[in-house]
Amino acid sequence: MKKSMTLSYEVGENLYINITNQCSCNCTFCIRKNDDGAYGSDPLWLEHEPSMAEMQENLKQRDLSRYQELVFCGYGEPTMRLDFACELAEWIKSTYPGVCLRLNTNGLADIYSPSQKGSAANLVSAVFDKVSVSLNGGDAETYLRVTNPKHCPENAYATMLRFAQSCKQNGLDTCFTVVDVISPDEIKLAQEVADTLGIPLHVRNYIS
Ligand code: SF4
């Protein structure tokens, strides 16, 4: 496993932000199983988790107005450092007004990284413009098979749905994703769940 301090990397018109390699799941489709980077990036395994000063210094080297979105994603689950992610997002918003911030998340922060400051949905809604939540299945059985949450699996699916619903209710631009490692029937069921909640669903192709 190659390590580096790649704290941000470009994907198309967007800049991806890499704040942690921790994750509370072990998804069957996780890109981390296949490579040390993503979309041609340098290795995304971090030598250490970046401090706020390191993140700010990295972002100051870039012209953030060039990007359509800044995406908190990286090689791990950004909400494993929920308070850090929100604090960094707040700094970006105040330093670079007009930048669009998206969070890609498994929606499980209330289980794995609860904050003293409030629910994950409320904290995220206060600073991000968009959130993309990994739905990964139209029922708990499919969800667990695909995502393999490390603890409290019995609460994971409901927690993820509640997080997405709360973000939407807070007015955050919210979408779901599934990866096409599940069957067409399972994707159809996921679509029905997304439709019931009034949240758009994006079906992503598996990258081998
Ligand atoms: S939540 Fe994301 S980083 Fe974590 S295992 Fe799943 S795909 Fe990988």
XYZ file of N, CA and C and ligand atoms in Angstrom:
632
model
N 0.845 -1.199 0.000
C 0.000 0.000 0.000
C 0.883 1.253 0.000
N 0.735 2.080 -1.042
C 1.524 3.308 -1.112
C 0.809 4.414 -0.340
N 1.591 5.206 0.382
C 0.988 6.301 1.150
C 1.511 7.642 0.657
N 0.734 8.694 0.898
C 1.155 10.039 0.512
C 0.363 11.020 1.369
N 0.509 12.305 1.059
C -0.358 13.301 1.698
C -1.150 14.002 0.602
N -1.897 13.212 -0.169
C -2.772 13.770 -1.210
C -4.074 14.215 -0.534
N -4.147 15.488 -0.218
C -5.292 15.996 0.544
C -6.410 16.484 -0.364
N -6.068 16.753 -1.630
C -7.101 17.131 -2.596
C -6.657 16.642 -3.968
N -7.617 16.313 -4.816
C -7.282 15.812 -6.157
C -8.447 16.103 -7.097
N -8.108 16.327 -8.357
C -9.119 16.722 -9.334
C -9.782 15.502 -9.963
N -11.099 15.580 -10.105
C -11.853 14.582 -10.870
C -12.802 15.366 -11.775
N -12.525 15.359 -13.078
C -13.340 16.151 -14.002
C -13.306 17.627 -13.616
N -14.503 18.209 -13.452
C -14.602 19.638 -13.128
C -14.572 19.896 -11.626
N -14.440 18.835 -10.841
C -14.548 18.965 -9.384
C -13.211 18.735 -8.694
N -13.135 19.237 -7.458
C -11.977 18.971 -6.613
C -12.441 18.106 -5.443
N -11.791 16.961 -5.285
C -12.142 16.043 -4.201
C -11.213 16.272 -3.009
N -11.792 16.171 -1.835
C -11.058 16.476 -0.609
C -10.972 15.225 0.253
N -9.747 14.918 0.672
C -9.428 13.641 1.309
C -8.994 13.900 2.748
N -9.918 13.742 3.709
C -9.563 14.104 5.091
C -9.330 12.899 5.991
N -9.691 11.705 5.530
C -9.495 10.534 6.387
C -9.530 9.253 5.564
N -8.878 8.224 6.073
C -8.992 6.878 5.484
C -9.857 5.971 6.353
N -10.369 6.508 7.454
C -11.230 5.687 8.303
C -12.553 5.421 7.594
N -13.128 4.274 7.845
C -14.483 4.027 7.346
C -15.181 3.016 8.243
N -16.484 3.188 8.346
C -17.292 2.326 9.217
C -17.900 1.163 8.448
N -17.594 1.081 7.155
C -18.173 0.013 6.319
C -17.055 -0.739 5.596
N -17.464 -1.745 4.885
C -16.524 -2.493 4.039
C -17.295 -2.891 2.781
N -17.596 -1.901 1.957
C -18.475 -2.120 0.801
C -17.821 -3.059 -0.213
N -18.642 -3.893 -0.798
C -18.112 -4.854 -1.770
C -17.505 -4.150 -2.977
N -18.024 -2.958 -3.293
C -17.593 -2.247 -4.501
C -16.519 -1.206 -4.218
N -16.049 -1.124 -2.972
C -15.167 -0.009 -2.586
C -13.924 0.046 -3.481
N -13.683 1.217 -4.018
C -12.566 1.426 -4.934
C -11.235 1.163 -4.236
N -11.243 1.252 -2.918
C -9.998 1.077 -2.160
C -9.482 -0.361 -2.207
N -10.381 -1.276 -2.580
C -9.958 -2.679 -2.665
C -9.076 -2.929 -3.888
N -9.167 -2.026 -4.876
C -8.547 -2.299 -6.169
C -7.291 -1.491 -6.464
N -7.111 -0.369 -5.759
C -6.032 0.532 -6.141
C -5.629 1.368 -4.930
N -4.539 2.114 -5.063
C -4.118 3.025 -4.001
C -4.617 4.450 -4.250
N -5.226 4.686 -5.430
C -5.727 6.010 -5.756
C -7.034 5.902 -6.507
N -7.503 7.030 -7.046
C -8.763 7.030 -7.777
C -8.659 7.978 -8.956
N -9.177 7.556 -10.100
C -9.242 8.414 -11.283
C -7.869 8.996 -11.630
N -6.834 8.175 -11.464
C -5.493 8.630 -11.845
C -4.801 9.490 -10.811
N -5.343 9.565 -9.626
C -4.727 10.419 -8.595
C -3.457 9.760 -8.055
N -2.690 10.549 -7.303
C -1.607 9.974 -6.507
C -2.242 9.090 -5.436
N -1.421 8.296 -4.722
C -2.003 7.457 -3.673
C -2.841 8.282 -2.691
N -3.968 7.705 -2.293
C -4.880 8.424 -1.395
C -4.845 7.878 0.033
N -4.019 6.845 0.227
C -3.788 6.404 1.607
C -2.928 7.459 2.277
N -3.365 7.967 3.409
C -2.703 9.110 4.038
C -1.613 8.666 5.017
N -0.515 9.391 5.018
C 0.541 9.113 6.006
C 0.031 9.420 7.406
N -0.760 10.445 7.516
C -1.466 10.732 8.769
C -2.696 11.573 8.427
N -3.665 11.618 9.331
C -4.849 12.433 9.070
C -4.454 13.899 9.129
N -4.866 14.685 8.141
C -4.413 16.080 8.088
C -5.027 16.923 9.202
N -4.222 17.872 9.653
C -4.720 18.874 10.596
C -5.483 19.937 9.810
N -6.151 20.811 10.531
C -6.859 21.910 9.859
C -5.851 22.797 9.117
N -4.709 23.059 9.742
C -3.700 23.914 9.097
C -3.205 23.262 7.805
N -3.003 21.958 7.815
C -2.534 21.268 6.602
C -3.585 21.331 5.497
N -4.843 21.149 5.863
C -5.901 21.225 4.845
C -5.975 22.634 4.259
N -5.941 23.619 5.136
C -6.061 25.005 4.656
C -4.880 25.360 3.754
N -3.692 24.942 4.152
C -2.508 25.239 3.354
C -2.624 24.583 1.972
N -3.113 23.349 1.944
C -3.278 22.640 0.671
C -4.267 23.382 -0.226
N -5.391 23.788 0.331
C -6.431 24.426 -0.495
C -6.030 25.820 -0.948
N -5.203 26.474 -0.151
C -4.744 27.819 -0.535
C -3.858 27.763 -1.780
N -3.271 26.589 -2.066
C -2.411 26.447 -3.249
C -3.245 26.364 -4.533
N -4.558 26.236 -4.398
C -5.413 26.022 -5.573
C -6.330 27.224 -5.802
N -6.760 27.353 -7.061
C -7.766 28.360 -7.397
C -9.135 27.680 -7.292
N -9.789 27.826 -6.166
C -11.031 27.079 -5.922
C -12.186 27.547 -6.804
N -12.055 28.737 -7.382
C -13.138 29.227 -8.246
C -13.208 28.430 -9.554
N -12.166 27.649 -9.852
C -12.140 26.860 -11.098
C -13.077 25.665 -11.058
N -13.474 25.247 -9.869
C -14.177 23.963 -9.753
C -15.685 24.142 -9.620
N -16.416 23.231 -10.241
C -17.877 23.267 -10.085
C -18.265 22.942 -8.654
N -17.613 21.926 -8.106
C -17.928 21.520 -6.740
C -16.642 21.112 -6.018
N -16.617 21.338 -4.725
C -15.617 20.720 -3.869
C -16.317 19.574 -3.159
N -15.769 18.374 -3.324
C -16.461 17.177 -2.856
C -15.682 16.527 -1.724
N -16.294 16.482 -0.549
C -15.681 15.750 0.565
C -15.964 14.276 0.340
N -14.940 13.524 -0.018
C -15.137 12.129 -0.391
C -13.896 11.364 0.013
N -12.937 11.360 -0.856
C -11.643 10.794 -0.523
C -11.635 9.294 -0.366
N -10.615 8.837 0.281
C -10.388 7.405 0.450
C -10.800 6.999 1.856
N -12.056 7.167 2.144
C -12.576 6.895 3.469
C -13.907 7.605 3.594
N -14.472 7.535 4.770
C -15.779 8.145 5.007
C -15.560 9.479 5.717
N -15.837 10.603 5.023
C -15.488 11.897 5.620
C -16.152 12.155 6.970
N -17.343 11.588 7.188
C -18.000 11.893 8.473
C -17.425 11.080 9.627
N -16.415 10.229 9.371
C -15.702 9.649 10.508
C -14.995 10.771 11.275
N -14.793 11.906 10.585
C -14.295 13.132 11.242
C -15.361 14.218 11.053
N -16.525 13.951 11.570
C -17.675 14.832 11.294
C -17.412 16.275 11.704
N -16.991 16.483 12.943
C -16.778 17.864 13.391
C -15.684 18.540 12.567
N -14.626 17.795 12.256
C -13.526 18.346 11.452
C -14.039 18.723 10.058
N -14.818 17.816 9.441
C -15.347 18.081 8.089
C -16.211 19.340 8.086
N -17.056 19.488 9.097
C -17.949 20.663 9.138
C -17.162 21.937 9.408
N -16.142 21.824 10.254
C -15.316 22.999 10.545
C -14.550 23.433 9.292
N -14.013 22.469 8.555
C -13.302 22.787 7.317
C -14.263 23.382 6.285
N -15.449 22.794 6.172
C -16.444 23.314 5.229
C -16.809 24.757 5.576
N -16.939 25.024 6.853
C -17.267 26.387 7.299
C -16.141 27.352 6.924
N -14.906 26.913 7.109
C -13.766 27.770 6.748
C -13.757 28.033 5.238
N -14.001 27.012 4.436
C -14.012 27.196 2.978
C -15.103 28.179 2.596
N -16.281 28.003 3.184
C -17.411 28.881 2.847
C -17.109 30.336 3.189
N -16.458 30.540 4.327
C -16.205 31.929 4.730
C -15.015 32.526 3.966
N -14.078 31.679 3.538
C -12.877 32.180 2.852
C -13.089 32.305 1.344
N -13.899 31.407 0.796
C -14.134 31.379 -0.650
C -15.640 31.390 -0.917
N -16.315 32.512 -0.711
C -17.767 32.554 -0.907
C -18.120 32.156 -2.342
N -19.181 31.437 -2.496
C -19.614 31.033 -3.838
C -19.190 29.632 -4.210
N -18.253 29.048 -3.447
C -17.835 27.671 -3.731
C -18.958 26.718 -3.328
N -19.227 25.736 -4.195
C -20.287 24.765 -3.921
C -19.677 23.535 -3.237
N -20.189 23.187 -2.070
C -19.639 22.074 -1.291
C -20.589 20.891 -1.277
N -20.062 19.740 -1.672
C -20.853 18.493 -1.617
C -20.187 17.512 -0.670
N -21.017 16.797 0.057
C -20.531 15.725 0.924
C -21.005 14.393 0.363
N -20.076 13.478 0.114
C -20.422 12.092 -0.226
C -20.287 11.267 1.040
N -21.352 10.603 1.455
C -21.306 9.947 2.762
C -22.120 8.668 2.784
N -21.773 7.801 3.738
C -22.604 6.613 3.953
C -23.770 6.912 4.890
N -23.833 8.116 5.422
C -24.989 8.519 6.225
C -25.055 7.892 7.610
N -23.927 7.355 8.073
C -23.941 6.617 9.338
C -23.241 7.370 10.474
N -23.010 8.659 10.303
C -22.235 9.408 11.307
C -22.891 9.366 12.679
N -24.218 9.314 12.739
C -24.856 9.325 14.063
C -24.544 8.054 14.848
N -24.141 6.986 14.155
C -23.704 5.775 14.857
C -22.212 5.838 15.154
N -21.417 6.189 14.138
C -19.973 5.986 14.233
C -19.188 7.220 14.670
N -19.777 8.382 14.490
C -19.028 9.594 14.802
C -19.966 10.653 15.348
N -20.728 10.305 16.396
C -21.708 11.277 16.896
C -21.010 12.538 17.405
N -21.657 13.666 17.185
C -21.091 14.944 17.608
C -21.852 15.470 18.811
N -21.116 16.130 19.704
C -21.755 16.790 20.848
C -22.590 17.974 20.376
N -22.344 18.420 19.143
C -22.952 19.678 18.686
C -24.338 19.481 18.079
N -24.730 18.245 17.809
C -26.064 18.025 17.236
C -26.076 16.828 16.315
N -27.229 16.584 15.690
C -27.331 15.433 14.784
C -26.463 15.691 13.549
N -26.010 14.605 12.943
C -25.162 14.739 11.759
C -25.888 15.509 10.658
N -27.168 15.214 10.469
C -27.914 15.883 9.395
C -27.966 17.392 9.626
N -28.177 17.801 10.865
C -28.256 19.243 11.135
C -26.909 19.926 10.950
N -25.848 19.262 11.381
C -24.512 19.862 11.238
C -24.131 19.978 9.766
N -24.388 18.904 9.025
C -24.037 18.887 7.599
C -24.872 19.921 6.842
N -26.156 19.991 7.157
C -27.049 20.912 6.441
C -26.652 22.369 6.651
N -25.997 22.643 7.768
C -25.639 24.031 8.074
C -24.485 24.539 7.214
N -23.656 23.639 6.675
C -22.456 24.113 5.972
C -22.293 23.599 4.538
N -22.936 22.482 4.202
C -22.788 21.952 2.847
C -23.952 22.403 1.968
N -23.718 22.402 0.652
C -24.769 22.752 -0.304
C -25.495 21.510 -0.796
N -24.764 20.396 -0.861
C -25.327 19.169 -1.410
C -24.841 17.990 -0.582
N -25.651 16.937 -0.565
C -25.188 15.701 0.056
C -25.608 14.523 -0.808
N -24.683 13.593 -0.980
C -24.948 12.370 -1.727
C -24.814 11.207 -0.744
N -25.900 10.468 -0.563
C -25.945 9.427 0.470
C -25.969 8.053 -0.209
N -25.111 7.147 0.265
C -25.055 5.802 -0.313
C -26.247 4.989 0.176
N -27.206 4.774 -0.711
C -28.401 3.997 -0.354
C -28.078 2.494 -0.426
N -27.471 2.126 -1.526
C -26.904 0.767 -1.665
C -27.885 -0.386 -1.587
N -29.179 -0.101 -1.556
C -30.139 -1.199 -1.556
C -31.518 -0.707 -1.165
N -32.521 -1.407 -1.623
C -33.907 -1.027 -1.318
C -34.449 -1.683 -0.072
N -33.638 -2.496 0.580
C -34.043 -3.067 1.867
C -32.788 -3.326 2.698
N -33.022 -3.577 3.982
C -31.887 -3.715 4.906
C -31.014 -4.915 4.544
N -31.643 -5.963 4.047
C -30.874 -7.176 3.735
C -29.842 -6.904 2.631
N -30.293 -6.288 1.549
C -29.368 -5.956 0.449
C -28.304 -4.983 0.932
N -28.767 -3.975 1.677
C -27.853 -2.949 2.190
C -26.715 -3.573 2.997
N -27.059 -4.474 3.900
C -26.039 -5.087 4.757
C -25.101 -5.971 3.954
N -25.637 -6.660 2.977
C -24.807 -7.532 2.143
C -23.754 -6.719 1.375
N -24.168 -5.520 0.930
C -23.273 -4.705 0.099
C -22.305 -3.878 0.936
N -22.784 -3.325 2.064
C -21.964 -2.333 2.775
C -21.175 -2.901 3.954
N -21.665 -3.993 4.545
C -20.965 -4.609 5.689
C -20.587 -3.610 6.779
N -21.542 -2.927 7.383
C -21.199 -1.991 8.467
C -20.509 -2.736 9.619
N -19.526 -2.060 10.217
C -18.670 -2.778 11.168
C -19.327 -3.012 12.525
N -20.175 -2.077 12.971
C -20.856 -2.228 14.259
C -22.316 -1.815 14.091
N -23.157 -2.272 14.999
C -24.583 -1.910 14.997
C -25.234 -2.099 13.634
N -24.997 -3.217 12.953
C -25.605 -3.378 11.630
C -27.126 -3.324 11.671
N -27.700 -3.715 12.819
C -29.161 -3.729 12.921
C -29.757 -2.322 12.824
N -28.947 -1.309 13.133
C -29.454 0.076 13.078
C -29.017 0.823 11.827
N -28.134 0.230 11.028
C -27.463 0.996 9.980
C -28.425 1.496 8.899
N -29.241 0.604 8.370
C -30.100 1.017 7.234
C -31.061 2.140 7.651
N -31.689 1.956 8.811
C -32.643 2.977 9.281
C -31.928 4.295 9.581
N -30.712 4.207 10.139
C -29.951 5.434 10.448
C -29.624 6.189 9.168
N -29.185 5.451 8.139
C -28.841 6.078 6.858
C -30.068 6.747 6.238
N -31.217 6.060 6.261
C -32.441 6.651 5.682
C -32.855 7.907 6.453
N -32.769 7.819 7.781
C -33.169 8.968 8.608
C -32.250 10.157 8.342
N -30.958 9.896 8.180
C -30.006 10.973 7.876
C -30.403 11.669 6.569
N -30.680 10.868 5.534
C -31.023 11.459 4.226
C -32.332 12.246 4.315
N -33.318 11.673 4.992
C -34.606 12.362 5.140
C -34.429 13.699 5.861
N -33.640 13.695 6.919
C -33.445 14.922 7.697
C -32.721 15.976 6.871
N -31.727 15.555 6.087
C -31.020 16.512 5.223
C -32.008 17.149 4.248
N -32.848 16.318 3.664
C -33.838 16.852 2.711
C -34.790 17.823 3.415
N -35.263 17.421 4.592
C -36.180 18.288 5.336
C -35.525 19.613 5.718
N -34.207 19.565 5.915
C -33.476 20.800 6.238
C -33.252 21.680 5.015
N -33.668 21.208 3.845
C -33.519 22.008 2.632
C -32.230 21.750 1.875
N -31.441 20.770 2.319
C -30.194 20.454 1.631
C -30.497 19.709 0.332
N -29.758 20.024 -0.715
C -29.882 19.326 -2.003
C -29.367 17.897 -1.787
N -30.280 16.931 -1.742
C -29.953 15.571 -1.296
C -30.200 14.562 -2.405
N -29.283 13.636 -2.598
C -29.530 12.534 -3.532
C -29.016 11.231 -2.941
N -29.528 10.149 -3.471
C -29.065 8.806 -3.113
C -28.210 8.264 -4.252
N -27.353 7.285 -3.917
C -26.657 6.540 -4.961
C -26.757 5.043 -4.664
N -26.761 4.269 -5.729
C -26.486 2.833 -5.624
C -25.446 2.518 -6.691
N -24.679 1.485 -6.450
C -23.723 1.000 -7.448
C -24.308 -0.273 -8.045
N -24.099 -0.441 -9.345
C -24.787 -1.546 -10.034
C -24.163 -2.916 -9.773
N -23.674 -3.097 -8.543
C -23.269 -4.445 -8.128
C -24.481 -5.223 -7.620
N -25.611 -4.513 -7.452
C -26.846 -5.203 -7.060
C -27.666 -5.483 -8.319
N -28.619 -6.389 -8.205
C -29.360 -6.850 -9.377
C -30.343 -5.774 -9.861
N -30.815 -5.891 -11.103
C -31.806 -4.932 -11.603
C -33.045 -4.872 -10.711
N -33.491 -6.015 -10.183
C -34.655 -6.003 -9.286
C -34.344 -5.241 -8.003
N -33.123 -5.405 -7.519
C -32.744 -4.685 -6.286
C -32.616 -3.185 -6.561
N -32.145 -2.835 -7.752
C -32.077 -1.411 -8.111
C -33.492 -0.833 -8.199
N -34.411 -1.635 -8.730
C -35.806 -1.175 -8.834
C -36.386 -0.911 -7.446
N -36.093 -1.797 -6.523
C -36.577 -1.615 -5.155
C -35.959 -0.362 -4.522
N -34.678 -0.151 -4.781
C -34.010 1.046 -4.270
C -34.661 2.306 -4.854
N -35.021 2.228 -6.135
C -35.686 3.367 -6.772
C -37.021 3.664 -6.094
N -37.731 2.597 -5.731
C -39.031 2.787 -5.054
C -38.845 3.462 -3.693
N -37.806 3.057 -2.970
C -37.528 3.691 -1.669
C -37.197 5.172 -1.880
N -36.342 5.446 -2.852
C -35.954 6.831 -3.124
C -37.173 7.664 -3.534
N -38.023 7.086 -4.386
C -39.228 7.808 -4.828
C -40.144 8.094 -3.653
N -40.304 7.109 -2.773
C -41.177 7.295 -1.600
C -40.688 8.453 -0.739
N -39.364 8.590 -0.637
C -38.806 9.667 0.191
C -38.641 10.968 -0.593
N -38.914 10.923 -1.900
C -38.796 12.132 -2.716
C -37.360 12.575 -2.916
N -36.447 11.609 -2.927
C -35.012 11.915 -3.085
C -34.522 11.271 -4.380
N -33.884 12.022 -5.271
C -33.394 11.433 -6.531
C -32.362 10.337 -6.286
N -32.376 9.344 -7.172
C -31.415 8.237 -7.068
C -30.513 8.227 -8.295
N -29.218 8.153 -8.064
C -28.267 7.987 -9.162
C -27.695 6.576 -9.100
N -27.734 5.890 -10.241
C -27.151 4.546 -10.313
C -25.757 4.674 -10.895
N -24.753 4.291 -10.121
C -23.353 4.417 -10.553
C -22.857 3.087 -11.080
N -22.000 3.176 -12.080
C -21.390 1.956 -12.608
C -20.234 1.535 -11.702
N -20.127 0.253 -11.483
C -19.014 -0.286 -10.706
C -17.709 -0.070 -11.459
N -16.698 0.449 -10.766
C -15.372 0.623 -11.371
C -14.477 -0.502 -10.865
N -14.037 -1.362 -11.762
C -13.239 -2.501 -11.310
C -11.780 -2.095 -11.182
S -18.406 3.734 2.659
Fe -17.103 4.412 0.939
S -14.984 4.295 1.719
Fe -16.292 3.096 3.111
S -16.113 0.989 2.374
Fe -17.950 1.915 1.432
S -17.243 2.740 -0.550
Fe -15.406 2.347 0.730
